[in-house]
PDB file of C-alpha atoms in Angstrom:
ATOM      1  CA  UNK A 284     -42.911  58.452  59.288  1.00 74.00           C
ATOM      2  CA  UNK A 285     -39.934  55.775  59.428  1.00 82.00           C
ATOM      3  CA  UNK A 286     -40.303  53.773  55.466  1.00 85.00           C
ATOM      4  CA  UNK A 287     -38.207  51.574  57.391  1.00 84.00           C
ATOM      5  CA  UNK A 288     -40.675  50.547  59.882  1.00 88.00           C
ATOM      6  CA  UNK A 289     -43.083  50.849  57.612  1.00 89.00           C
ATOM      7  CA  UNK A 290     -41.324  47.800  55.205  1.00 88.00           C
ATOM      8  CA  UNK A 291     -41.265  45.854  58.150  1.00 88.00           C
ATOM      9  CA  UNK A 292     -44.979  46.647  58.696  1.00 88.00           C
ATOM     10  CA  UNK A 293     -45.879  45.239  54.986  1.00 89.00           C
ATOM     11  CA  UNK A 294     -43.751  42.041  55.544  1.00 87.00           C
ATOM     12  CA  UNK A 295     -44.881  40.813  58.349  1.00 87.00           C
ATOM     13  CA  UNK A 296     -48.613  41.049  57.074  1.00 87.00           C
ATOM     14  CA  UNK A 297     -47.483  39.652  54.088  1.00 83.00           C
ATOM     15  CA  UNK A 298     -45.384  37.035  55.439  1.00 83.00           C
ATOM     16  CA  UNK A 299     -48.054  36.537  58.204  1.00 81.00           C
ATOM     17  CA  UNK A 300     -45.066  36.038  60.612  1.00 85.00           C
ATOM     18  CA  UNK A 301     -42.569  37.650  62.213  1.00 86.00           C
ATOM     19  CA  UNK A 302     -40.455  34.675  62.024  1.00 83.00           C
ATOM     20  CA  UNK A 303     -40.964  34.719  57.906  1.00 82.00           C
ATOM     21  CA  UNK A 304     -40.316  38.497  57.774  1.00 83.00           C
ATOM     22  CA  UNK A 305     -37.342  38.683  59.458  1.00 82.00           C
ATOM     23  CA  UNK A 306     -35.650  36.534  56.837  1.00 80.00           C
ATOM     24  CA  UNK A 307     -36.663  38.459  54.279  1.00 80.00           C
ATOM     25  CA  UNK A 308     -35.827  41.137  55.695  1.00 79.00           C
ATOM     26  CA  UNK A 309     -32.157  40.292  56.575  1.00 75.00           C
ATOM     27  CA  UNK A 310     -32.977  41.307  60.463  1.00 80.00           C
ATOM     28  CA  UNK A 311     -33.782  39.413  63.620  1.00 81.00           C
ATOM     29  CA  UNK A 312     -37.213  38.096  64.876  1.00 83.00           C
ATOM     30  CA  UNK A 313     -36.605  40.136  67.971  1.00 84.00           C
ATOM     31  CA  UNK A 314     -35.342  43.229  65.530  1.00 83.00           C
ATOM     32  CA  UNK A 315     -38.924  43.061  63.235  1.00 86.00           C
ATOM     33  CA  UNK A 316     -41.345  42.551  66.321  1.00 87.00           C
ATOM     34  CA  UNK A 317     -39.110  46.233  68.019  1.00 89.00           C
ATOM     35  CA  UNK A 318     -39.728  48.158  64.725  1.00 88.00           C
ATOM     36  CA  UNK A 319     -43.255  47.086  64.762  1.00 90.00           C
ATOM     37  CA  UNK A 320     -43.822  47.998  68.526  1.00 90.00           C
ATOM     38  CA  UNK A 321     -42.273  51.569  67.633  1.00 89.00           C
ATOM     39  CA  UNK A 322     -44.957  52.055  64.677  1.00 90.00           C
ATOM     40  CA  UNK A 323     -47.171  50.695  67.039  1.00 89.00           C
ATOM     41  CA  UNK A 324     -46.507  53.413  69.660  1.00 89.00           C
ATOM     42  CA  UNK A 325     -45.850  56.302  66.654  1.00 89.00           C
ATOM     43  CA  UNK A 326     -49.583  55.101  65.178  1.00 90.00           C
ATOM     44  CA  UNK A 327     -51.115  54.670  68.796  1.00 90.00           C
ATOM     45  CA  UNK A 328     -52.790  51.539  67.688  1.00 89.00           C
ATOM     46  CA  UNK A 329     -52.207  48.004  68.155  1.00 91.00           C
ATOM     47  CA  UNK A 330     -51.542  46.800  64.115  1.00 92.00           C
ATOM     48  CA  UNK A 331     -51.326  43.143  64.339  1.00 91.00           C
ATOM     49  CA  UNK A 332     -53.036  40.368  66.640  1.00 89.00           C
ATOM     50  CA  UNK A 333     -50.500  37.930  68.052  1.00 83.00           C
ATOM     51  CA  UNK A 334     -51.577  34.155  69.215  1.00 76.00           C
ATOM     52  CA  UNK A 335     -49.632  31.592  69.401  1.00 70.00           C
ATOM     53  CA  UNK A 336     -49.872  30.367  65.739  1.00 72.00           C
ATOM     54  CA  UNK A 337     -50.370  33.343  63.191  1.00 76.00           C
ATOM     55  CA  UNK A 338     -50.253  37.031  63.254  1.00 86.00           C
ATOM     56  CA  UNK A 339     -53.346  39.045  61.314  1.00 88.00           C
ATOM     57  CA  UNK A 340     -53.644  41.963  61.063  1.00 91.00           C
ATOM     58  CA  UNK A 341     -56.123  44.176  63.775  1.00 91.00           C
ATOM     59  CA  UNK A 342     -58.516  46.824  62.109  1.00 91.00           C
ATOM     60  CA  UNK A 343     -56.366  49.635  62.074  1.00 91.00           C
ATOM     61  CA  UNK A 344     -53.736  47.767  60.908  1.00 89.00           C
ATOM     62  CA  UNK A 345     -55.636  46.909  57.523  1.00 90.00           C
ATOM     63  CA  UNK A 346     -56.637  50.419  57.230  1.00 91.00           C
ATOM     64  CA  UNK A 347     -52.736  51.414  57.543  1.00 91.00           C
ATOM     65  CA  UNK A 348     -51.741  48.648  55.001  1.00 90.00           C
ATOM     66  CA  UNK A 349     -52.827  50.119  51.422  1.00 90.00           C
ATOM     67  CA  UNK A 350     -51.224  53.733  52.694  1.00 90.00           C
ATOM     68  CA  UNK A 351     -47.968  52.075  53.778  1.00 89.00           C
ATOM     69  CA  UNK A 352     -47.810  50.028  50.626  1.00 87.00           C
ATOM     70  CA  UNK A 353     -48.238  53.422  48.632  1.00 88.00           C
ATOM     71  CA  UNK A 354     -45.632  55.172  50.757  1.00 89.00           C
ATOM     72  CA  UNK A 355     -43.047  52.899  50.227  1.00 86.00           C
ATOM     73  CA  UNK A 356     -44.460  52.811  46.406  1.00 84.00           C
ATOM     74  CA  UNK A 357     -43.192  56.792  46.209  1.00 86.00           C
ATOM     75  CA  UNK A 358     -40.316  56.635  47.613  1.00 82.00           C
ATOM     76  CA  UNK A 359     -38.871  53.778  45.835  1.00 77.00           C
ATOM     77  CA  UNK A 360     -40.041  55.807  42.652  1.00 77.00           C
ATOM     78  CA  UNK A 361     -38.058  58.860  44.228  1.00 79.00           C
ATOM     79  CA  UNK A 362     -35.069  56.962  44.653  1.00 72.00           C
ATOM     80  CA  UNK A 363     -35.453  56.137  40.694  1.00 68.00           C
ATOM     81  CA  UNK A 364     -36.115  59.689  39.614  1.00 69.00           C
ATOM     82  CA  UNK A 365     -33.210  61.481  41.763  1.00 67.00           C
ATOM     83  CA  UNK A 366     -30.537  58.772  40.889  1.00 61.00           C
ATOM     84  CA  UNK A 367     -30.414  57.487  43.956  1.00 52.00           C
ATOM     85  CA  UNK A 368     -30.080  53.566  42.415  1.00 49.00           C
ATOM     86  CA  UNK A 369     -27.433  54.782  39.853  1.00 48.00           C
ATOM     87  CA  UNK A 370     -26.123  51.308  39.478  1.00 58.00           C
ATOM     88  CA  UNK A 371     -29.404  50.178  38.372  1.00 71.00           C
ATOM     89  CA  UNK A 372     -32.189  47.883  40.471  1.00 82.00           C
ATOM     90  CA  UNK A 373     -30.958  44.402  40.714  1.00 88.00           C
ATOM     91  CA  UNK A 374     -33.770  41.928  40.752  1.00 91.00           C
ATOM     92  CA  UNK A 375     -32.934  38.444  41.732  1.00 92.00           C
ATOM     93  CA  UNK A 376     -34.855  35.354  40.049  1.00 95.00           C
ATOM     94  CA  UNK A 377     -35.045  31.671  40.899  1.00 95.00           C
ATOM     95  CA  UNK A 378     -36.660  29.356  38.522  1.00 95.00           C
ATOM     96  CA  UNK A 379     -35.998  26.326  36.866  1.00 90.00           C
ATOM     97  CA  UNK A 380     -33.966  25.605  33.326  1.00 90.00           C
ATOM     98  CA  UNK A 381     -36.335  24.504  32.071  1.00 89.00           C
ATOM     99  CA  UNK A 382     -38.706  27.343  33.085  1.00 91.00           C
ATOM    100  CA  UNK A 383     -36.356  30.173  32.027  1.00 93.00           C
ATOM    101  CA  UNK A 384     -35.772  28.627  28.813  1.00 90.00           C
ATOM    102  CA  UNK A 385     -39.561  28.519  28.271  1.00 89.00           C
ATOM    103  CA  UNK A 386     -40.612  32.224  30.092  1.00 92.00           C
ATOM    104  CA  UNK A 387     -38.003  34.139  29.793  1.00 94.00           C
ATOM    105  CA  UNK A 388     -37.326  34.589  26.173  1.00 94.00           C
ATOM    106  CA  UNK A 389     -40.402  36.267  25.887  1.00 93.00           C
ATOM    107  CA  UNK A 390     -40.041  38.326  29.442  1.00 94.00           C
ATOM    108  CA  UNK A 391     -36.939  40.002  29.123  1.00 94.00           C
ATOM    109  CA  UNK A 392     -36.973  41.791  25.737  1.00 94.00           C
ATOM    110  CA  UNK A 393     -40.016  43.304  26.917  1.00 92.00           C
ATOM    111  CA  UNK A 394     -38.565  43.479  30.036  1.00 93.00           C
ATOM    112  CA  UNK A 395     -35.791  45.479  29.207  1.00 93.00           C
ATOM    113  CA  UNK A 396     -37.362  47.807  27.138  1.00 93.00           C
ATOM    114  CA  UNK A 397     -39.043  48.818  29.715  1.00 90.00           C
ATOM    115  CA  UNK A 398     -36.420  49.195  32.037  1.00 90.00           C
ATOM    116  CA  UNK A 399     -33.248  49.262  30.319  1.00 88.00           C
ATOM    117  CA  UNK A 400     -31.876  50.105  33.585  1.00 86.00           C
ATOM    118  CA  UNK A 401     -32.221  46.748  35.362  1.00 90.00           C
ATOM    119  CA  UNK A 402     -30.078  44.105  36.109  1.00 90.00           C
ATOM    120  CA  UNK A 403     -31.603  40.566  36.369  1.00 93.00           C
ATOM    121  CA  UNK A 404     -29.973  37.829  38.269  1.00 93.00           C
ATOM    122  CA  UNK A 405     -30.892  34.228  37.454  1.00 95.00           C
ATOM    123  CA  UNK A 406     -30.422  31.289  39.498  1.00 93.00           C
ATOM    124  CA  UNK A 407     -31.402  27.997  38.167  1.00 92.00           C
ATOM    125  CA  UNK A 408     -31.966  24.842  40.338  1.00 88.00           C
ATOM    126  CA  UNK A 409     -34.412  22.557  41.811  1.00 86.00           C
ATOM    127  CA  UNK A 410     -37.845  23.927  43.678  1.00 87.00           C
ATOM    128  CA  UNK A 411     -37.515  22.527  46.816  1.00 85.00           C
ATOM    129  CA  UNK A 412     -33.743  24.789  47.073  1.00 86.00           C
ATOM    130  CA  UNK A 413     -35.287  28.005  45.373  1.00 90.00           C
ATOM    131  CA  UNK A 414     -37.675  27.947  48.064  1.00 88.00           C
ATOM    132  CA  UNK A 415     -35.435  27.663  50.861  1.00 85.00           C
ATOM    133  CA  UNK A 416     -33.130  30.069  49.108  1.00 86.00           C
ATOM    134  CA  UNK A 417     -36.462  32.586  48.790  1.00 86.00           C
ATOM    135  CA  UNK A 418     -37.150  32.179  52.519  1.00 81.00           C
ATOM    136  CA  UNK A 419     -33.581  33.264  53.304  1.00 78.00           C
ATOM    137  CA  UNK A 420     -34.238  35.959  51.733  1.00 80.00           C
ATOM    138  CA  UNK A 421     -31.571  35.533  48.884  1.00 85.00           C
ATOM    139  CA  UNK A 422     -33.963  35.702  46.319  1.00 89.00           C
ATOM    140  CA  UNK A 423     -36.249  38.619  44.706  1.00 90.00           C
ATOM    141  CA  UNK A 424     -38.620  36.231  43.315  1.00 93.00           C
ATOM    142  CA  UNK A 425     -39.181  32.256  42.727  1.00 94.00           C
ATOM    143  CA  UNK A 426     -40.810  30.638  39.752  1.00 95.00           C
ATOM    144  CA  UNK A 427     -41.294  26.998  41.400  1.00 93.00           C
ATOM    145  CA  UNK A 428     -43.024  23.769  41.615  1.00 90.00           C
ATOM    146  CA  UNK A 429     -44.803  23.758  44.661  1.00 87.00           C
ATOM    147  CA  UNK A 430     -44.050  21.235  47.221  1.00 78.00           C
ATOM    148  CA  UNK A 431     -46.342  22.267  49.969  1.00 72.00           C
ATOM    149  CA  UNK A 432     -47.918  25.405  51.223  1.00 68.00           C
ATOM    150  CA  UNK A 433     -45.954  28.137  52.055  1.00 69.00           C
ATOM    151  CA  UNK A 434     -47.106  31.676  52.854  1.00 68.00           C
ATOM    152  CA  UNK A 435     -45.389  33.713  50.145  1.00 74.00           C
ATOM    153  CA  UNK A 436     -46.274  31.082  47.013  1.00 83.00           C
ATOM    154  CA  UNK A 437     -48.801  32.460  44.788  1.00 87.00           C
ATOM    155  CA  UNK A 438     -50.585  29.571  43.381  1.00 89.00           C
ATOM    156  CA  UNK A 439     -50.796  30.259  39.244  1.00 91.00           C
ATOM    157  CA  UNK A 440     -52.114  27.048  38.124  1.00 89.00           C
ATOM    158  CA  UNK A 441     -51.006  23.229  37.530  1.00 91.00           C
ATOM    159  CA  UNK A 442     -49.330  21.290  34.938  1.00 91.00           C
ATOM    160  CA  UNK A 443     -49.538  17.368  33.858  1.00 92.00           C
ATOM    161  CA  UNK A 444     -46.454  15.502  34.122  1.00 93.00           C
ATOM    162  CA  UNK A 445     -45.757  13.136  31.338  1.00 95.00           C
ATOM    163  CA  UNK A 446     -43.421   9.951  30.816  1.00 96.00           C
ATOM    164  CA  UNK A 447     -41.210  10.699  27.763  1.00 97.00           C
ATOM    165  CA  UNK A 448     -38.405   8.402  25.937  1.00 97.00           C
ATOM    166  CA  UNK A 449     -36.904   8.624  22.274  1.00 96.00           C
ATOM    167  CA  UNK A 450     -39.222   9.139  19.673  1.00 95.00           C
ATOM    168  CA  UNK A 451     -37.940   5.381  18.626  1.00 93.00           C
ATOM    169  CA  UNK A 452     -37.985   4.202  22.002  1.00 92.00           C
ATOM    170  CA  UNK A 453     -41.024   1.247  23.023  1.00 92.00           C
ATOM    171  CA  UNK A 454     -41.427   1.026  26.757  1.00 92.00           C
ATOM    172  CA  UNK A 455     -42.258  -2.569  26.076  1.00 90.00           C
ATOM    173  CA  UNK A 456     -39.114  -3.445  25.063  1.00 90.00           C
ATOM    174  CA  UNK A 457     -37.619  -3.113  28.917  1.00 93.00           C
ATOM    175  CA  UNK A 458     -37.957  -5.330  31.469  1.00 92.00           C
ATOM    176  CA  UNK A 459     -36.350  -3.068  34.221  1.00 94.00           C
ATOM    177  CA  UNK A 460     -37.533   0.570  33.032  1.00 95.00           C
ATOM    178  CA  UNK A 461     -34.312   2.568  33.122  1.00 96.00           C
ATOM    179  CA  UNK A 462     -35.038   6.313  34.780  1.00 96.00           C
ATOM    180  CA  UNK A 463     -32.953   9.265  34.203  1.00 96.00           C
ATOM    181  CA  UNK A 464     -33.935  11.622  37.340  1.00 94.00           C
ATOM    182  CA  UNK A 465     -33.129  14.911  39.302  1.00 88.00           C
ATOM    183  CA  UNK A 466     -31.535  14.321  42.687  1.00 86.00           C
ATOM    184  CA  UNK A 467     -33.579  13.588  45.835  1.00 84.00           C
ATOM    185  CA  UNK A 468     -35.734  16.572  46.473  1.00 80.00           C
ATOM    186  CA  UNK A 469     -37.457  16.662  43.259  1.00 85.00           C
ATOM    187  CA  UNK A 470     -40.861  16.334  43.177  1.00 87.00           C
ATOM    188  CA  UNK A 471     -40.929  14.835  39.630  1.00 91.00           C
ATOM    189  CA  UNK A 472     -38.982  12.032  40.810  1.00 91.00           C
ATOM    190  CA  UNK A 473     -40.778  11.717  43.899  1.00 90.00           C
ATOM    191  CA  UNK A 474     -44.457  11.036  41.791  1.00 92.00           C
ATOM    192  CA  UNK A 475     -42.188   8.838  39.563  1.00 94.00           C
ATOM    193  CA  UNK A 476     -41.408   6.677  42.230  1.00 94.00           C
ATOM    194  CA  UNK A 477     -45.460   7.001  43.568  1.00 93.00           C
ATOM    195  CA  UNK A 478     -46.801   6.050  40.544  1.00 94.00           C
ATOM    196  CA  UNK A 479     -44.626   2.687  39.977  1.00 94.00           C
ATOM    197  CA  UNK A 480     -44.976   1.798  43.141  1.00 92.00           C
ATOM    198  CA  UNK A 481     -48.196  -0.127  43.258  1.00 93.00           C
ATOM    199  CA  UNK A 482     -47.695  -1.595  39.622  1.00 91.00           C
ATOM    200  CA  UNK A 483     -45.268  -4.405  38.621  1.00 91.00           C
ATOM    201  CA  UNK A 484     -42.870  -2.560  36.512  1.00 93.00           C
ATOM    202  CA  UNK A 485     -39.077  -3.051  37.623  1.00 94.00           C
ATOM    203  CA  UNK A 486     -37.109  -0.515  37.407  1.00 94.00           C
ATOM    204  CA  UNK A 487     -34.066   1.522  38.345  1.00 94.00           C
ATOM    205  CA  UNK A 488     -32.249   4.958  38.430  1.00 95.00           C
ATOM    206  CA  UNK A 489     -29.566   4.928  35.728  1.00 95.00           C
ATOM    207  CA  UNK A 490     -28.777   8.311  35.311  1.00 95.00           C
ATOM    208  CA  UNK A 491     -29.413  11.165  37.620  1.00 94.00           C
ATOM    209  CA  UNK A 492     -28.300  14.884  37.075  1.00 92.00           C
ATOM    210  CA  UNK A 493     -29.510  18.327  38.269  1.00 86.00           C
ATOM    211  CA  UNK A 494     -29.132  19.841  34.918  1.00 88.00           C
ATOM    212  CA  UNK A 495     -32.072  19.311  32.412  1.00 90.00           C
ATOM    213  CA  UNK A 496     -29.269  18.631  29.605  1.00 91.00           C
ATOM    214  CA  UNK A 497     -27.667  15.506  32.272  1.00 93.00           C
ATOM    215  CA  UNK A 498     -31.040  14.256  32.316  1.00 94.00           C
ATOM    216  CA  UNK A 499     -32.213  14.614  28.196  1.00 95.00           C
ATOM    217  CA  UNK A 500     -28.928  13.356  26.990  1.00 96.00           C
ATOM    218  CA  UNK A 501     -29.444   9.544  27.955  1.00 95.00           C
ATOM    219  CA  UNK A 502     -32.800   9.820  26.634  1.00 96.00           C
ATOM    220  CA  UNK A 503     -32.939  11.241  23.922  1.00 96.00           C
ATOM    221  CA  UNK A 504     -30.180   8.535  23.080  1.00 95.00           C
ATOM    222  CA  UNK A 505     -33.020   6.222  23.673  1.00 95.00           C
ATOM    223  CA  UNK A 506     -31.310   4.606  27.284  1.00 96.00           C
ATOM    224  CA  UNK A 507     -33.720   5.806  29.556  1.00 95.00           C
ATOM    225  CA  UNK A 508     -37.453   7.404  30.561  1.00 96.00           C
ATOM    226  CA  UNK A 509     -37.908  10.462  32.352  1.00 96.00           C
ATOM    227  CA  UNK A 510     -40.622  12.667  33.709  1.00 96.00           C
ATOM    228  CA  UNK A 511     -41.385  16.367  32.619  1.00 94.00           C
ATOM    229  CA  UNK A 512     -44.522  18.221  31.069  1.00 91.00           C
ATOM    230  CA  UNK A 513     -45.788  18.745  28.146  1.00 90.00           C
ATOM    231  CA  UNK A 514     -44.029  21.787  27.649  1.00 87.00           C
ATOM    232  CA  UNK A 515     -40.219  20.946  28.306  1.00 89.00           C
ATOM    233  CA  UNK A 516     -39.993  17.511  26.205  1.00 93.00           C
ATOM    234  CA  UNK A 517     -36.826  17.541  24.194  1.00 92.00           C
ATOM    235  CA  UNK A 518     -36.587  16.998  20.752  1.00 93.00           C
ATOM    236  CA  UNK A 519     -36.136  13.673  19.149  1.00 95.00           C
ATOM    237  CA  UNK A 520     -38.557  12.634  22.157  1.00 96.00           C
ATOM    238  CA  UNK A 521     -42.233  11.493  22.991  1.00 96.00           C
ATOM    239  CA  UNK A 522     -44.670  11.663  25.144  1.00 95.00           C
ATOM    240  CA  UNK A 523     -45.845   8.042  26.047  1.00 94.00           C
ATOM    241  CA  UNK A 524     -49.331   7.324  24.995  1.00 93.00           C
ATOM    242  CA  UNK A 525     -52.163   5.704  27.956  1.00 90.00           C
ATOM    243  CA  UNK A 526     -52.104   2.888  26.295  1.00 92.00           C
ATOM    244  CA  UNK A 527     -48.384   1.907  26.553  1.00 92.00           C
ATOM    245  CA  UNK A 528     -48.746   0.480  30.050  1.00 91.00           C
ATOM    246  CA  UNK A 529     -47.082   3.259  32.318  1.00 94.00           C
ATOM    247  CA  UNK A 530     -48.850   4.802  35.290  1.00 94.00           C
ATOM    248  CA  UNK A 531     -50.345   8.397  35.434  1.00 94.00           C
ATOM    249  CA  UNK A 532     -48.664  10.856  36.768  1.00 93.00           C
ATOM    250  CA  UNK A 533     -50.752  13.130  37.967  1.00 90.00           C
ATOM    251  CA  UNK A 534     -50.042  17.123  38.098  1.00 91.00           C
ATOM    252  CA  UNK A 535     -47.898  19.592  39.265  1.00 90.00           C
ATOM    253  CA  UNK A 536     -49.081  22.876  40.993  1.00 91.00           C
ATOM    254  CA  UNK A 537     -46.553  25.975  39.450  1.00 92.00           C
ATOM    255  CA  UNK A 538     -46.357  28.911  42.049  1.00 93.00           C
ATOM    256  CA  UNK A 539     -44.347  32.637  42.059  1.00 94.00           C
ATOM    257  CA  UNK A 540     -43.039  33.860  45.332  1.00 92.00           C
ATOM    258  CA  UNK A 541     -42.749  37.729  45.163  1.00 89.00           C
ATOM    259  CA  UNK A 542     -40.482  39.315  48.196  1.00 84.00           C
ATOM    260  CA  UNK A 543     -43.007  41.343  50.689  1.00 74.00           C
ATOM    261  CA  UNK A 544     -42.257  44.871  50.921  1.00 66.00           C
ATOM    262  CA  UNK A 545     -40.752  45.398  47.463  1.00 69.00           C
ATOM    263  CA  UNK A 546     -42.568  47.657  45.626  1.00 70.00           C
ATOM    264  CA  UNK A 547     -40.367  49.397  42.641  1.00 82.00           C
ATOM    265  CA  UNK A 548     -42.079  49.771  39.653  1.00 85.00           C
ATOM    266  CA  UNK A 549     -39.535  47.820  38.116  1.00 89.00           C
ATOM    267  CA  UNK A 550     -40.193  44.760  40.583  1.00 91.00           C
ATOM    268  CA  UNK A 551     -43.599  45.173  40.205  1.00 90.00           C
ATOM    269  CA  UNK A 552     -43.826  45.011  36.166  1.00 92.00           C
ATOM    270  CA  UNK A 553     -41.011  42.063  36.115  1.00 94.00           C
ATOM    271  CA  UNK A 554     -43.333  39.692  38.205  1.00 93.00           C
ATOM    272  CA  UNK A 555     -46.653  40.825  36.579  1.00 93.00           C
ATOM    273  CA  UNK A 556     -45.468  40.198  33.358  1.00 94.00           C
ATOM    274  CA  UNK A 557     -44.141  36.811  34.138  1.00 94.00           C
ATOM    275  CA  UNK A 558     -47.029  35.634  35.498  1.00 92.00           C
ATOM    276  CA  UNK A 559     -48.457  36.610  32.824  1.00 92.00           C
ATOM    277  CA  UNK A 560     -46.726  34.422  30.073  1.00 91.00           C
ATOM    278  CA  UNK A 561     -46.859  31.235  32.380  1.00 91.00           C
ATOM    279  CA  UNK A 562     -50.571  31.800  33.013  1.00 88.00           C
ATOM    280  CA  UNK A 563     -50.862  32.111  29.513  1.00 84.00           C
ATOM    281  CA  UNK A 564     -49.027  29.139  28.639  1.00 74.00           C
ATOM    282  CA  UNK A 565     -51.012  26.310  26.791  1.00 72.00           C
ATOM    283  CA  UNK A 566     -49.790  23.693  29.018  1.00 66.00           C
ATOM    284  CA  UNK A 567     -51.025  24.949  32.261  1.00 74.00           C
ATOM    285  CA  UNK A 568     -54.406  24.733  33.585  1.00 75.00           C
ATOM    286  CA  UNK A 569     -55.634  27.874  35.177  1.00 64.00           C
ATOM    287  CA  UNK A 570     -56.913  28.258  38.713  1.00 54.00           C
ATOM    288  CA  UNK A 571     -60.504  28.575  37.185  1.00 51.00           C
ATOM    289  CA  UNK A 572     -60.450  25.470  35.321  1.00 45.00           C
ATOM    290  CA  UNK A 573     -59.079  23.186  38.047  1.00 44.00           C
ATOM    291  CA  UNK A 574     -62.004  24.557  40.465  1.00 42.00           C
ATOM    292  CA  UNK A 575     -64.426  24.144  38.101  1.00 44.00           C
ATOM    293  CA  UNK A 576     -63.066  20.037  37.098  1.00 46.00           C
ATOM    294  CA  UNK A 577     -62.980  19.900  40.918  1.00 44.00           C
ATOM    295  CA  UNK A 578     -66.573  21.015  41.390  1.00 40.00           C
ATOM    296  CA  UNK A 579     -68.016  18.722  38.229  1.00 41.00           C
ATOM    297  CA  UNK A 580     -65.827  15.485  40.102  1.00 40.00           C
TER     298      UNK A 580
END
């Protein structure tokens, strides 16, 4: 049995879309939906139900699915064993500054004892691009914020945004509140913006920079307010209390896209273990807390 056909097979009813699979993949739409009609003739079974908006899987399709995953399980693990990856597996991350330089401290010592064999690739920027980057398929995996539903984003839980200035620093004293933001695209500065709207601060973008440092600098020197959580406020800063006259934020939803079809032991362990330590984290509210505040509304 073609593994190749069979990867295909696992992305698309992962990605739930030819489209979505291809691009992960690397290949065409037209080149996934051929290798899926040849496994479709080798099998002698229709595997996935097309209409005109989503592609599911058909019964013998979902019977085939746990056997292909393990197939493709063994032979990455035979690649391993024989030498075939000499050079080492090379596992490509996408996350945030300020995410790596809360996560991955405690991931990758662990990490690499593990798999001293590895390489790791990180690339640090804004969600909305990591996501985009994912879909192209030139990322392994994506620790983001999530700015709408996707069908590879794993939802792991949410996190409150916060305002935060100098520890020094009134928010009284301003009559135009200076902002120190990321770009457009950033859905930080996006519920910023929401959240003055309807009130009857003033205020303005002084500083704006991709790169959490371009963004703490002004305000940690006390020239600006800015918008993070709980977990990434800078020292010599503050979190700005209720009753200081700025408008809630709200939350942010934290998701992990994992590439379909990739199934090393190594990959495997990496995004476990990541998930892991964010779920874990004391800032973020798991899945089964947010239901259950949803449920008691």
């Amino acid at each position: 049995m073609d593994t190749d056909l069979l990867r295909a097979f696992v992305t698309v009813a992962e990605c739930e879309g030819f489209s979505a699979a291809g691009k992960v993949l690397h290949r065409t739409q037209s080149a996934v939906s051929l290798q899926i009609k040849r496994l479709e003739d080798q099998m002698g079974e229709s595997l996935f139900e097309r209409t005109s908006r989503s592609v599911v899987l058909t019964p013998p399709g979902g019977r085939l699915l746990p056997y292909a995953r393990h197939i493709l399980k063994l032979q990455d693990e035979a690649q391993r064993v024989m030498g075939v990856e000499r050079q080492g597996e090379l596992i490509r991350l996408g996350t945030s500054e300020e995410q790596a330089s809360t996560y991955l401290p405690e991931l990758l010592p662990r990490f690499a004892a593990r798999f001293p064999e590895v390489r790791l690739e990180v690339i640090c920027s804004i969600s909305g691009s990591l996501v985009h980057d994912f879909q192209e398929g030139l990322l392994d995996a994506a620790l983001v914020v999530r700015h709408g539903p996707t069908q590879t984003g794993r939802l792991l839980g949410r996190e409150p945004m916060v305002w935060v200035v100098a520890e020094d620093c009134s928010v009284s004293d301003w009559e135009t509140l200076p902002l120190a933001m990321n770009p457009e695209g950033c859905t930080f500065r996006a519920h910023a913006f929401a959240a003055l709207g309807p009130t009857d601060w003033r205020w303005d973008v002084r500083y704006s920079s991709q790169s959490p440092t371009g963004i703490n600098l002004p305000v940690q020197a006390g020239l600006a307010v800015t918008v993070k959580t709980p977990r990434s406020v800078p020292e010599g800063c503050r979190i700005v209390g209720d009753d200081e006259g700025l408008p809630p934020l709200g939350h942010v939803e934290i998701e992990l896209h994992r590439t379909p079809g990739h199934s090393s032991d190594a990959f495997t362990a990496f995004c476990d273990e990541l998930e892991a330590i964010v779920t874990g984290t004391d800032s973020l509210e798991s899945l089964k807390y947010v239901a259950s505040q949803g449920a008691g509304d």
